[in-house]
PDB file of C-alpha atoms in Angstrom:
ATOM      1  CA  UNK A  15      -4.131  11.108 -30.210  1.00  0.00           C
ATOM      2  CA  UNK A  16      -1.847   9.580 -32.547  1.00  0.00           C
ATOM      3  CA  UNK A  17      -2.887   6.353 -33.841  1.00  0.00           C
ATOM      4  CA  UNK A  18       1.155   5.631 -33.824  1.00  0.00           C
ATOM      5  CA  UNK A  19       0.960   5.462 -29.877  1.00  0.00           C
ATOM      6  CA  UNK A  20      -1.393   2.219 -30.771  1.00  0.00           C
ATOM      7  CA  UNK A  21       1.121   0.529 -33.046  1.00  0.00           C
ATOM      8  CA  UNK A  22       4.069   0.892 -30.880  1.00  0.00           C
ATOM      9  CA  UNK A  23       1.676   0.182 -27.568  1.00  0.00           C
ATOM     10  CA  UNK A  24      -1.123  -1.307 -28.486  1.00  0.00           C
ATOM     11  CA  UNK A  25      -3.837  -1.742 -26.139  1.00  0.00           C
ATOM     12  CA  UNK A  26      -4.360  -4.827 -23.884  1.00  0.00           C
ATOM     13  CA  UNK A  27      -7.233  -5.983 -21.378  1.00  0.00           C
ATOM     14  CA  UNK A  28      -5.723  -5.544 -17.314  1.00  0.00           C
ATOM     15  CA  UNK A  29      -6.767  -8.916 -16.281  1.00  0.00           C
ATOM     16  CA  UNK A  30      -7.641  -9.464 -12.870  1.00  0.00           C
ATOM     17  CA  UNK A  31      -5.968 -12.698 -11.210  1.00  0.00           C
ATOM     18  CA  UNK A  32      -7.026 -14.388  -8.338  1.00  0.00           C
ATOM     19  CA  UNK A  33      -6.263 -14.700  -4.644  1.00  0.00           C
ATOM     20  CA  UNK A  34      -3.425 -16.223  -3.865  1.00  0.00           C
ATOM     21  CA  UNK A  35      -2.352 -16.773  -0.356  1.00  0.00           C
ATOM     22  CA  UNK A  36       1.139 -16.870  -1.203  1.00  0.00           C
ATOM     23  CA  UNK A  37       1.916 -13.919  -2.914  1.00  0.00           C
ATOM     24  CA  UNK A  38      -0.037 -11.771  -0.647  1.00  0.00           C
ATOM     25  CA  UNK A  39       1.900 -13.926   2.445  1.00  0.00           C
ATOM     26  CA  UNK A  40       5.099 -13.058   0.506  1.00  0.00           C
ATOM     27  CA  UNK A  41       4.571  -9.643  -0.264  1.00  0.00           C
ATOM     28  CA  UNK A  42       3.713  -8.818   3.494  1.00  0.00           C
ATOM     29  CA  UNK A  43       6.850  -9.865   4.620  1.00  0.00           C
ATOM     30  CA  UNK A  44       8.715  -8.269   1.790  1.00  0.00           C
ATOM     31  CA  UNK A  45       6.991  -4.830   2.586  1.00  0.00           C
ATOM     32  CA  UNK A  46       7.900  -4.957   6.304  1.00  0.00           C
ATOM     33  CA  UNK A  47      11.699  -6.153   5.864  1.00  0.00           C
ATOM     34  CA  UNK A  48      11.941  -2.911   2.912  1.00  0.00           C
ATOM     35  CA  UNK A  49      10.248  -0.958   5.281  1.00  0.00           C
ATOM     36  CA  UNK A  50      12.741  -1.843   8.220  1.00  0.00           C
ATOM     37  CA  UNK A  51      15.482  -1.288   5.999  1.00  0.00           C
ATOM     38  CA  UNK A  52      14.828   2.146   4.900  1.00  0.00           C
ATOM     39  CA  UNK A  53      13.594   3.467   8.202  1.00  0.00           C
ATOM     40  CA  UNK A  54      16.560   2.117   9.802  1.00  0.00           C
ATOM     41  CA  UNK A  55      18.671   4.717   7.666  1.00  0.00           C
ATOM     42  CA  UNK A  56      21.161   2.217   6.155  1.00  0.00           C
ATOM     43  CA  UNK A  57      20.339   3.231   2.467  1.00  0.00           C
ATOM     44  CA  UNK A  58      21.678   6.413   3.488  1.00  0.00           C
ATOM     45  CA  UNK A  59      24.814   5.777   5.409  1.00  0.00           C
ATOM     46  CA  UNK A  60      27.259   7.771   4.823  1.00  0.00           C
ATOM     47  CA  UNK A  61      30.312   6.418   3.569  1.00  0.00           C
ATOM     48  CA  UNK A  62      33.854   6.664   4.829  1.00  0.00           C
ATOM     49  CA  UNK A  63      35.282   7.629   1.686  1.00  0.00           C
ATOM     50  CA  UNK A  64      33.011  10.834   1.128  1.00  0.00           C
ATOM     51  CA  UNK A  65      33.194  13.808   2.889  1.00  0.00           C
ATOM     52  CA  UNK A  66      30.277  15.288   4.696  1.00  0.00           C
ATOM     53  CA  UNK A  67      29.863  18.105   2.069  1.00  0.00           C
ATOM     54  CA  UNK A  68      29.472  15.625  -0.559  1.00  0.00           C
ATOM     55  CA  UNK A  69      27.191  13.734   1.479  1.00  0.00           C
ATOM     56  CA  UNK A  70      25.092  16.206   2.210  1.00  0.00           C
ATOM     57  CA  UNK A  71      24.215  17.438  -1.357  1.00  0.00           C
ATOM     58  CA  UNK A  72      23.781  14.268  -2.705  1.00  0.00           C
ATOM     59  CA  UNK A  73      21.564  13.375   0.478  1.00  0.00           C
ATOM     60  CA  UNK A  74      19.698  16.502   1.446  1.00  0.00           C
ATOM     61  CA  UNK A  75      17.708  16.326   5.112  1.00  0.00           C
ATOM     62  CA  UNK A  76      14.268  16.183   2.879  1.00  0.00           C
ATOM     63  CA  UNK A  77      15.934  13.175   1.145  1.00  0.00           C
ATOM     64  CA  UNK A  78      16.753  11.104   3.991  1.00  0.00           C
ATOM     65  CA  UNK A  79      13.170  12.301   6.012  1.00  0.00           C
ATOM     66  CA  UNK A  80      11.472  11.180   2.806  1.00  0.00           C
ATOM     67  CA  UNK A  81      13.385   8.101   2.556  1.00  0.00           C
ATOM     68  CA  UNK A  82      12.698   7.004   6.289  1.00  0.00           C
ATOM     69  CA  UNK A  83       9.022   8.022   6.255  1.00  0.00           C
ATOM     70  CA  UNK A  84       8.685   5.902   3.071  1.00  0.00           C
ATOM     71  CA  UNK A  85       9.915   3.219   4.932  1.00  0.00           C
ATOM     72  CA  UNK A  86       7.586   4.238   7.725  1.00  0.00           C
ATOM     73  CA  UNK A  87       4.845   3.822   5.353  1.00  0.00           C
ATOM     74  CA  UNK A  88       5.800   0.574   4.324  1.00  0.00           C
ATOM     75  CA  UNK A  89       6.052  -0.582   7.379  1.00  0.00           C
ATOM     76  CA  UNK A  90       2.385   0.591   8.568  1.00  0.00           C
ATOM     77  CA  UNK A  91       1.054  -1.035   4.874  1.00  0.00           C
ATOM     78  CA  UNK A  92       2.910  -4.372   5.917  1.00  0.00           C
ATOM     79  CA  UNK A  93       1.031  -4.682   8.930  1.00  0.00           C
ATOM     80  CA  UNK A  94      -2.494  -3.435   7.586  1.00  0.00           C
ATOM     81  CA  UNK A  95      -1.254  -6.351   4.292  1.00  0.00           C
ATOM     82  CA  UNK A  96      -0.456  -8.860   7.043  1.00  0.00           C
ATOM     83  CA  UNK A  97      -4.156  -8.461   8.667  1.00  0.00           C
ATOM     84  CA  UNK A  98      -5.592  -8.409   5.781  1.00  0.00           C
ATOM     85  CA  UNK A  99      -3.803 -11.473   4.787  1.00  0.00           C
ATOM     86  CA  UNK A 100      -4.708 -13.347   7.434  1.00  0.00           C
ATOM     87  CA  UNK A 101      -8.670 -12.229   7.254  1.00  0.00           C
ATOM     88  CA  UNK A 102      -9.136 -13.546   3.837  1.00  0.00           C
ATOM     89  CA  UNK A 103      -7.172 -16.958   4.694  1.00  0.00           C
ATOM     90  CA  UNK A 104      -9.880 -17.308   8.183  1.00  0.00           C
ATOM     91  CA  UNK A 105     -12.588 -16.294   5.744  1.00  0.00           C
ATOM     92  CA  UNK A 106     -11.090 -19.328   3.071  1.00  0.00           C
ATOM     93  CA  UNK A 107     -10.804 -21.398   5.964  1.00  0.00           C
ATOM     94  CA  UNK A 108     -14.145 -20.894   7.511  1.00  0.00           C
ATOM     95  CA  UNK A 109     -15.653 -21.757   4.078  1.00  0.00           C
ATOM     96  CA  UNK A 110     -13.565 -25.380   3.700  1.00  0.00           C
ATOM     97  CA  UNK A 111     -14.724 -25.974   6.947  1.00  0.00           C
ATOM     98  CA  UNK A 112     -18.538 -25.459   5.938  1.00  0.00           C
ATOM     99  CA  UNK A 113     -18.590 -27.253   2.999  1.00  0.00           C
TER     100      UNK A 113
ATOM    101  CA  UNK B   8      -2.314 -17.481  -8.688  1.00  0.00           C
ATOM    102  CA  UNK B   9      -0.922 -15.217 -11.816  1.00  0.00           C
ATOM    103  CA  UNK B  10      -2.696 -15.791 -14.669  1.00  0.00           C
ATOM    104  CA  UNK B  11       0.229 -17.068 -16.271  1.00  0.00           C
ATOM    105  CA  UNK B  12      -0.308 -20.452 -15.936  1.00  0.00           C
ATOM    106  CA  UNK B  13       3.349 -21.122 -18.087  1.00  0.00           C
ATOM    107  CA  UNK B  14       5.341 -19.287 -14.699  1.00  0.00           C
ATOM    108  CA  UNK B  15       5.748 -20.222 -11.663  1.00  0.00           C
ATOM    109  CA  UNK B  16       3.243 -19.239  -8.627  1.00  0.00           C
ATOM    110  CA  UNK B  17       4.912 -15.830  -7.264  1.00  0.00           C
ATOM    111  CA  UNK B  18       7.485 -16.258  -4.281  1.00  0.00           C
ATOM    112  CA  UNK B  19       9.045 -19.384  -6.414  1.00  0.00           C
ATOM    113  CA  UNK B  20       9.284 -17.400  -9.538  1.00  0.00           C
ATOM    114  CA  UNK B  21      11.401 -15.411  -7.394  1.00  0.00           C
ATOM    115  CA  UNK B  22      14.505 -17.980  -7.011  1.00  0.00           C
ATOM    116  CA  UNK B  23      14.002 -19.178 -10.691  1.00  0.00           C
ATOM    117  CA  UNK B  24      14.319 -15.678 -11.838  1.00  0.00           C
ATOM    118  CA  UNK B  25      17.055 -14.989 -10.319  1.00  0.00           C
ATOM    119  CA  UNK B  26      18.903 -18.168 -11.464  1.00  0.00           C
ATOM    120  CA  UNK B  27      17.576 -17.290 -14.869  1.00  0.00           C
ATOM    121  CA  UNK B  28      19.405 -13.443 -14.559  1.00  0.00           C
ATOM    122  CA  UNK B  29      22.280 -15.117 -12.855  1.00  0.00           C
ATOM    123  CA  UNK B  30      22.983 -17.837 -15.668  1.00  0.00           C
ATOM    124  CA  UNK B  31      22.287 -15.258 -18.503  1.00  0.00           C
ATOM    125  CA  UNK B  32      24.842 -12.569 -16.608  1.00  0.00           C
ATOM    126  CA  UNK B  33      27.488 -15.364 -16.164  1.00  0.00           C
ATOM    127  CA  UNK B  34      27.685 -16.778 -19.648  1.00  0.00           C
ATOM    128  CA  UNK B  35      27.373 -13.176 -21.194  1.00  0.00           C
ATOM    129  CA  UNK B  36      30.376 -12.558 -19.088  1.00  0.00           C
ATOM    130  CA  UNK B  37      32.485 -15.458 -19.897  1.00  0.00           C
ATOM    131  CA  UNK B  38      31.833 -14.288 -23.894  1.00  0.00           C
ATOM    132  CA  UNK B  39      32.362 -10.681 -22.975  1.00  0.00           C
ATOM    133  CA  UNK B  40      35.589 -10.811 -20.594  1.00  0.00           C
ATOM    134  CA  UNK B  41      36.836 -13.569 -22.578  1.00  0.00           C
ATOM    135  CA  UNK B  42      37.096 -11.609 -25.656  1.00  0.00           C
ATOM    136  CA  UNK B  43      38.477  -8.836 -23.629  1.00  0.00           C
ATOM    137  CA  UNK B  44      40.949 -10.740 -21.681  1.00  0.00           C
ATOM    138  CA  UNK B  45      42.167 -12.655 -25.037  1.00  0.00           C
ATOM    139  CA  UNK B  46      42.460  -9.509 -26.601  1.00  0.00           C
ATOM    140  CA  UNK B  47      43.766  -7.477 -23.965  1.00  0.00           C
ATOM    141  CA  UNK B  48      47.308 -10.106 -23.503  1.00  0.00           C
ATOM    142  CA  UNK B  49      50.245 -10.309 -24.950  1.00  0.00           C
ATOM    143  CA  UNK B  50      50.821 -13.257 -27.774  1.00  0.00           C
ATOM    144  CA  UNK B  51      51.961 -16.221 -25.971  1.00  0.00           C
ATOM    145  CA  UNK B  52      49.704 -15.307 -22.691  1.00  0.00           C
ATOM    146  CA  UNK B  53      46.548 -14.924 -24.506  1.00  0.00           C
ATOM    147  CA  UNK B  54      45.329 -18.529 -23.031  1.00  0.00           C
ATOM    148  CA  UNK B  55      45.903 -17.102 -20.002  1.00  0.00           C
ATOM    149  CA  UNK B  56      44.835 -14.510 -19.979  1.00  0.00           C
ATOM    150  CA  UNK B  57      41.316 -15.431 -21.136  1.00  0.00           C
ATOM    151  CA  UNK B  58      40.847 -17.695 -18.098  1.00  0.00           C
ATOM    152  CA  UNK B  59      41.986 -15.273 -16.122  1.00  0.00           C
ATOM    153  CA  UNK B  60      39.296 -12.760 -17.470  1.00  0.00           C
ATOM    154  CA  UNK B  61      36.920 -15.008 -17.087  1.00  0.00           C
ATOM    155  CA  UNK B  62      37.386 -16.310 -13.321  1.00  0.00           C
ATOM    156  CA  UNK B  63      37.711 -12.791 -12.296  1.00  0.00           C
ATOM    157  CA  UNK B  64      34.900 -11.052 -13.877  1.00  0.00           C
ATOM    158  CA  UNK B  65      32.092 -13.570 -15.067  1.00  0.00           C
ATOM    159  CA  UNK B  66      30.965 -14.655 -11.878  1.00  0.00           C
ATOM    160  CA  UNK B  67      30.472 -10.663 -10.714  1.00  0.00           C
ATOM    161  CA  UNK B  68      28.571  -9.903 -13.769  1.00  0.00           C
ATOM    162  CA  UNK B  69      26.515 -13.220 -13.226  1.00  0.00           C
ATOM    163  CA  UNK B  70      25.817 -11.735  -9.632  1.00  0.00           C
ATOM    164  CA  UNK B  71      25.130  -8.286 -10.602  1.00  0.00           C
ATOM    165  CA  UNK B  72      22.286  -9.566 -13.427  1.00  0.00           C
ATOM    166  CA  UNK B  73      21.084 -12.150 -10.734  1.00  0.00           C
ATOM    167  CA  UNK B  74      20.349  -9.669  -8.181  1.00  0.00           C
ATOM    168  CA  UNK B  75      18.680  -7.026 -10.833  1.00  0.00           C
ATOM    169  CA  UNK B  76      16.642  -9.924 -11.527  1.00  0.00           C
ATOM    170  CA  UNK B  77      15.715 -11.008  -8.625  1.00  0.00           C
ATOM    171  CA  UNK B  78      14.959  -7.294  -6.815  1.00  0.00           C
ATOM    172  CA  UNK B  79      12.882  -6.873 -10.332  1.00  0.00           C
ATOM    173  CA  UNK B  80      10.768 -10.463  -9.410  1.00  0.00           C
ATOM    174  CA  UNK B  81      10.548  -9.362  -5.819  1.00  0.00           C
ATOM    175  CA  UNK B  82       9.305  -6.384  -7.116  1.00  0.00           C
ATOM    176  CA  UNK B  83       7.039  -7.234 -10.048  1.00  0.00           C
ATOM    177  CA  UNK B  84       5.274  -9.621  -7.264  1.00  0.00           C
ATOM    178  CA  UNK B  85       4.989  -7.332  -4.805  1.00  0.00           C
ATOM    179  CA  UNK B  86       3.056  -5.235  -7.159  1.00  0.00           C
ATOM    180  CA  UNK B  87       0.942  -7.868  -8.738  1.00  0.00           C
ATOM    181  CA  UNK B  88      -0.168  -8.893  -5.298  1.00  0.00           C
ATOM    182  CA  UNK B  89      -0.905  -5.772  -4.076  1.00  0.00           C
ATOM    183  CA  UNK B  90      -3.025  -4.122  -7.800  1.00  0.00           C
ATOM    184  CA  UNK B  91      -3.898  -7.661  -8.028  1.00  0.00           C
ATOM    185  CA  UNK B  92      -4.008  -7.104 -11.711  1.00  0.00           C
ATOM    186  CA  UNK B  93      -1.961  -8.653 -14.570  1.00  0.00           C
ATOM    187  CA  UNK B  94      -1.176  -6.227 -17.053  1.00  0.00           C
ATOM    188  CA  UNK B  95       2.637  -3.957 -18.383  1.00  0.00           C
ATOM    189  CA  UNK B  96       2.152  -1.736 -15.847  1.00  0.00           C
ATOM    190  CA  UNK B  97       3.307  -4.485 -13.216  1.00  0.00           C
ATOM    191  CA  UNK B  98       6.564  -4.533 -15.232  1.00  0.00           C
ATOM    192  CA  UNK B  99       7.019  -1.063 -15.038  1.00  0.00           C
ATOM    193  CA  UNK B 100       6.360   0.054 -11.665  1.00  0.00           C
ATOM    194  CA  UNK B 101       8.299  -2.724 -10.779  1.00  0.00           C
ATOM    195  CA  UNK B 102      11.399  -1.959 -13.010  1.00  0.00           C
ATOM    196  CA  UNK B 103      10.857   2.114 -11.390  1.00  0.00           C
ATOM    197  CA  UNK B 104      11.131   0.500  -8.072  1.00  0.00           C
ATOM    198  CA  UNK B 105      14.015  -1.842  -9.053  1.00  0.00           C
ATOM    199  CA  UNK B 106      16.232   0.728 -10.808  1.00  0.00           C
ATOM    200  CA  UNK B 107      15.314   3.354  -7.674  1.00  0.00           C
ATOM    201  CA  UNK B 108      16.551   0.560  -4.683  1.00  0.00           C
ATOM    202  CA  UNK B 109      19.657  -0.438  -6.991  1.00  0.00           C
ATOM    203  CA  UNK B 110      20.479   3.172  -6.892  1.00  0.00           C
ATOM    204  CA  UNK B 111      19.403   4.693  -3.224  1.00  0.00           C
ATOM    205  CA  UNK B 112      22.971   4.638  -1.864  1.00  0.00           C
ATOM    206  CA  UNK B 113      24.118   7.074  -5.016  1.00  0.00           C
ATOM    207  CA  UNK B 114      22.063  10.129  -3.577  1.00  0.00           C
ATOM    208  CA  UNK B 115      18.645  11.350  -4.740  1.00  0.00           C
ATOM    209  CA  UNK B 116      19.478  12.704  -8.462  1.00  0.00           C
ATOM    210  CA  UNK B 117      21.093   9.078  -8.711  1.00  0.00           C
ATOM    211  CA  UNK B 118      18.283   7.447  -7.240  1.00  0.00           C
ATOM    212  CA  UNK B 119      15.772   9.024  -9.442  1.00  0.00           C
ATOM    213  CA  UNK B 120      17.247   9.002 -12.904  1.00  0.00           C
ATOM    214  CA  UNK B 121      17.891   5.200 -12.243  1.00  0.00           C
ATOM    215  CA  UNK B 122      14.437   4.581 -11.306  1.00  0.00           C
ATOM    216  CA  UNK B 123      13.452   6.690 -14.429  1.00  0.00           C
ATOM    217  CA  UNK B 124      15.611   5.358 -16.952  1.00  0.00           C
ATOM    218  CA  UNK B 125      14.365   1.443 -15.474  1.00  0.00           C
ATOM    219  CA  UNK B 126      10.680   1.846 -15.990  1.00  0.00           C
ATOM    220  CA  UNK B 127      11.399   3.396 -19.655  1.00  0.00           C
ATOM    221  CA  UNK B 128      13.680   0.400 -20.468  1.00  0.00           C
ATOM    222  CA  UNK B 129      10.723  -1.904 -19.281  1.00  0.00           C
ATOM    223  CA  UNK B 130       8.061  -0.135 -21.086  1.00  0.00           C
ATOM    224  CA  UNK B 131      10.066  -0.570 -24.570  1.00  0.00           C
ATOM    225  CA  UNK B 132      10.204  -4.108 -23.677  1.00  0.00           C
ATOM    226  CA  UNK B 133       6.888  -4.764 -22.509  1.00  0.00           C
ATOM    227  CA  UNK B 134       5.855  -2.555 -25.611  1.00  0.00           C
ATOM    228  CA  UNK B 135       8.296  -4.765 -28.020  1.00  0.00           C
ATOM    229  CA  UNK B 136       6.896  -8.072 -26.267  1.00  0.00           C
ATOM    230  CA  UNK B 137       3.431  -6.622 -26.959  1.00  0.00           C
ATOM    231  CA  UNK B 138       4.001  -6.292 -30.497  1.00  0.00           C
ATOM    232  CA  UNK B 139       5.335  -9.307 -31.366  1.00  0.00           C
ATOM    233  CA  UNK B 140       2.830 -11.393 -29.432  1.00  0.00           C
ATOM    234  CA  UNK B 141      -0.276  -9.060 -31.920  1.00  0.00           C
ATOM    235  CA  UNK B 142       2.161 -10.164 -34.739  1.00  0.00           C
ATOM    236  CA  UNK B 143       2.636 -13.793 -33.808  1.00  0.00           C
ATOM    237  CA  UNK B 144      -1.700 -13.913 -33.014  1.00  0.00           C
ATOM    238  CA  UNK B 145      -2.473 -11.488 -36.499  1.00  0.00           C
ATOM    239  CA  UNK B 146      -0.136 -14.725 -38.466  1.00  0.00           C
ATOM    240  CA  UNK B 147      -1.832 -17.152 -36.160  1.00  0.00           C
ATOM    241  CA  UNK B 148      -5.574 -16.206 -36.998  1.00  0.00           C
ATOM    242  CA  UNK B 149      -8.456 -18.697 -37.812  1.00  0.00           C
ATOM    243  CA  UNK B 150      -8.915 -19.362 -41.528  1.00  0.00           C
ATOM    244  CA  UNK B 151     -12.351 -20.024 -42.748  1.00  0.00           C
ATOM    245  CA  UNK B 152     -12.359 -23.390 -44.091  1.00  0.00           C
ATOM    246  CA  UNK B 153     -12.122 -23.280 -48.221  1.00  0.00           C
ATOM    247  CA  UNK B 154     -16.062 -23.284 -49.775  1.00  0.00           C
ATOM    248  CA  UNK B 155     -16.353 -26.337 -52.073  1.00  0.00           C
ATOM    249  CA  UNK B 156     -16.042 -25.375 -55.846  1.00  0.00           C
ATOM    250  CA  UNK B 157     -19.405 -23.588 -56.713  1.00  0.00           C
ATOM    251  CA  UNK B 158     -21.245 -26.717 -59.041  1.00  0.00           C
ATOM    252  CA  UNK B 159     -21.285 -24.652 -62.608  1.00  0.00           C
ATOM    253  CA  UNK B 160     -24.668 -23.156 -64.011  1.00  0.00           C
ATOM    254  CA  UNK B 161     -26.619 -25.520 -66.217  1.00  0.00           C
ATOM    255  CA  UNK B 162     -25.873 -24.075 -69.585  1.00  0.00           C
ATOM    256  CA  UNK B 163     -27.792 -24.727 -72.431  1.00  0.00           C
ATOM    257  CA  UNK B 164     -28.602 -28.144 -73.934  1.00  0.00           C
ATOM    258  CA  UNK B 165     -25.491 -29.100 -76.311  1.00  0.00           C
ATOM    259  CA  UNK B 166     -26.620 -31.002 -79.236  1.00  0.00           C
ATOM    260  CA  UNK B 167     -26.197 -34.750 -79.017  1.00  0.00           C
ATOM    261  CA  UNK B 168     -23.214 -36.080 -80.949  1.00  0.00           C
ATOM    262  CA  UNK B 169     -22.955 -39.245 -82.497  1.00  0.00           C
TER     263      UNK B 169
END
């Protein structure tokens, strides 16, 4: 490879960062409400002022499917997130306690 | 807790990102549509017409930045919380996702050459960022102190003068 690829991205260490009960709180939440949105089907409303043809081949059926079951899949990796979540905070919790 | 201990912890960064985007958008706007609405009146209305610009548009331009900001925080979050890993690519999946939801409404084509065209933009910037931070630490490196001056050779005896 190029070493040019270096000099315009050169190479940095992926650091790790710690748990934080926040973000992970946060992002739970977050995943279910996009998830809810875009099964619901309102990102692909159709709107008044196009016609159904239009509609149609900008939003093909695989489209929309894809777009609902992605928001299927959110929803499902909120929930498994929000577990999760809530393991690790009993798990922090249990460990205050026994100190 | 982001390693970035000069940020905010993540859902606050949130709300102070988007004020950030929001402030930027708004006085960008009353620069931009105040040029255009000065320019764009007749002589005598040109006042005017400037305020007018910028009462109509800066606010919308403030709101449009503010909300690509915050969706990109959300985002960017979102995506450090879940790789749980602080590096560029956090930015760039994040600006894919932000420039794909901006755009979902538009269709698929729109949807994906948004979300394209987004992570590119943020992988020249995290790139550029990159790059200046190797420049700023190559200027910044540790100097070896200077050795002391090297005590000269004894050299032959010189003759004793009177």
């Amino acid at each position: 490879m190029s070493n040019i690829a270096n000099v315009f991205n050169p190479k940095q260490e992926s650091k790790p960062i710690e748990d934080c009960l926040s973000c992970d709180i946060f992002n739970s939440i977050f995943l279910l409400g996009t998830g809810g949105y875009l099964s619901s089907g309102k990102a692909i409303l159709k709107d008044k002022k196009v016609s159904v043809k239009e509609f149609n081949k900008k939003n093909p059926i695989w489209w929309r499917n894809g777009v609902r079951s992605f928001g299927a899949f959110l929803i499902g990796y909120g929930i498994f997130r929000s577990f999760d979540t809530y393991e690790s905070w009993k798990t922090s919790q249990e460990k205050k306690l026994s100190n | 807790m982001s390693a970035d201990h000069s940020r905010d912890p993540c859902p606050i960064v949130i709300l102070n990102d988007f004020g950030g985007a929001f402030a930027m958008g708004a006085i960008g706007g009353v620069i931009w549509h105040g040029i255009k609405g000065f320019r764009n009146s007749p002589i005598g209305e040109r006042r005017l017409g400037f305020l007018n610009a910028i009462k109509a548009r800066a606010p919308v331009l403030g709101g449009n930045f503010g909300v690509w900001g915050g969706l990109f925080s959300t985002f960017d979050c979102s995506v450090k919380a879940i790789r749980k890993r602080e590096d560029p690519w956090n930015a760039i999946i994040g600006g894919f996702f932000t420039g794909g939801a901006l755009a979902i409404r538009g269709g698929w084509k729109h949807t994906r050459n948004s979300a394209i065209t987004c992570a590119c933009l943020l992988g020249v910037i995290e790139g550029v960022g990159l790059m200046f931070q190797r420049y700023a630490a190559w200027q910044a490196k540790p100097m070896a102190p200077p050795l002391p001056e090297a005590i000269a050779p004894p050299t032959q005896a010189q003759p004793l003068q009177a």
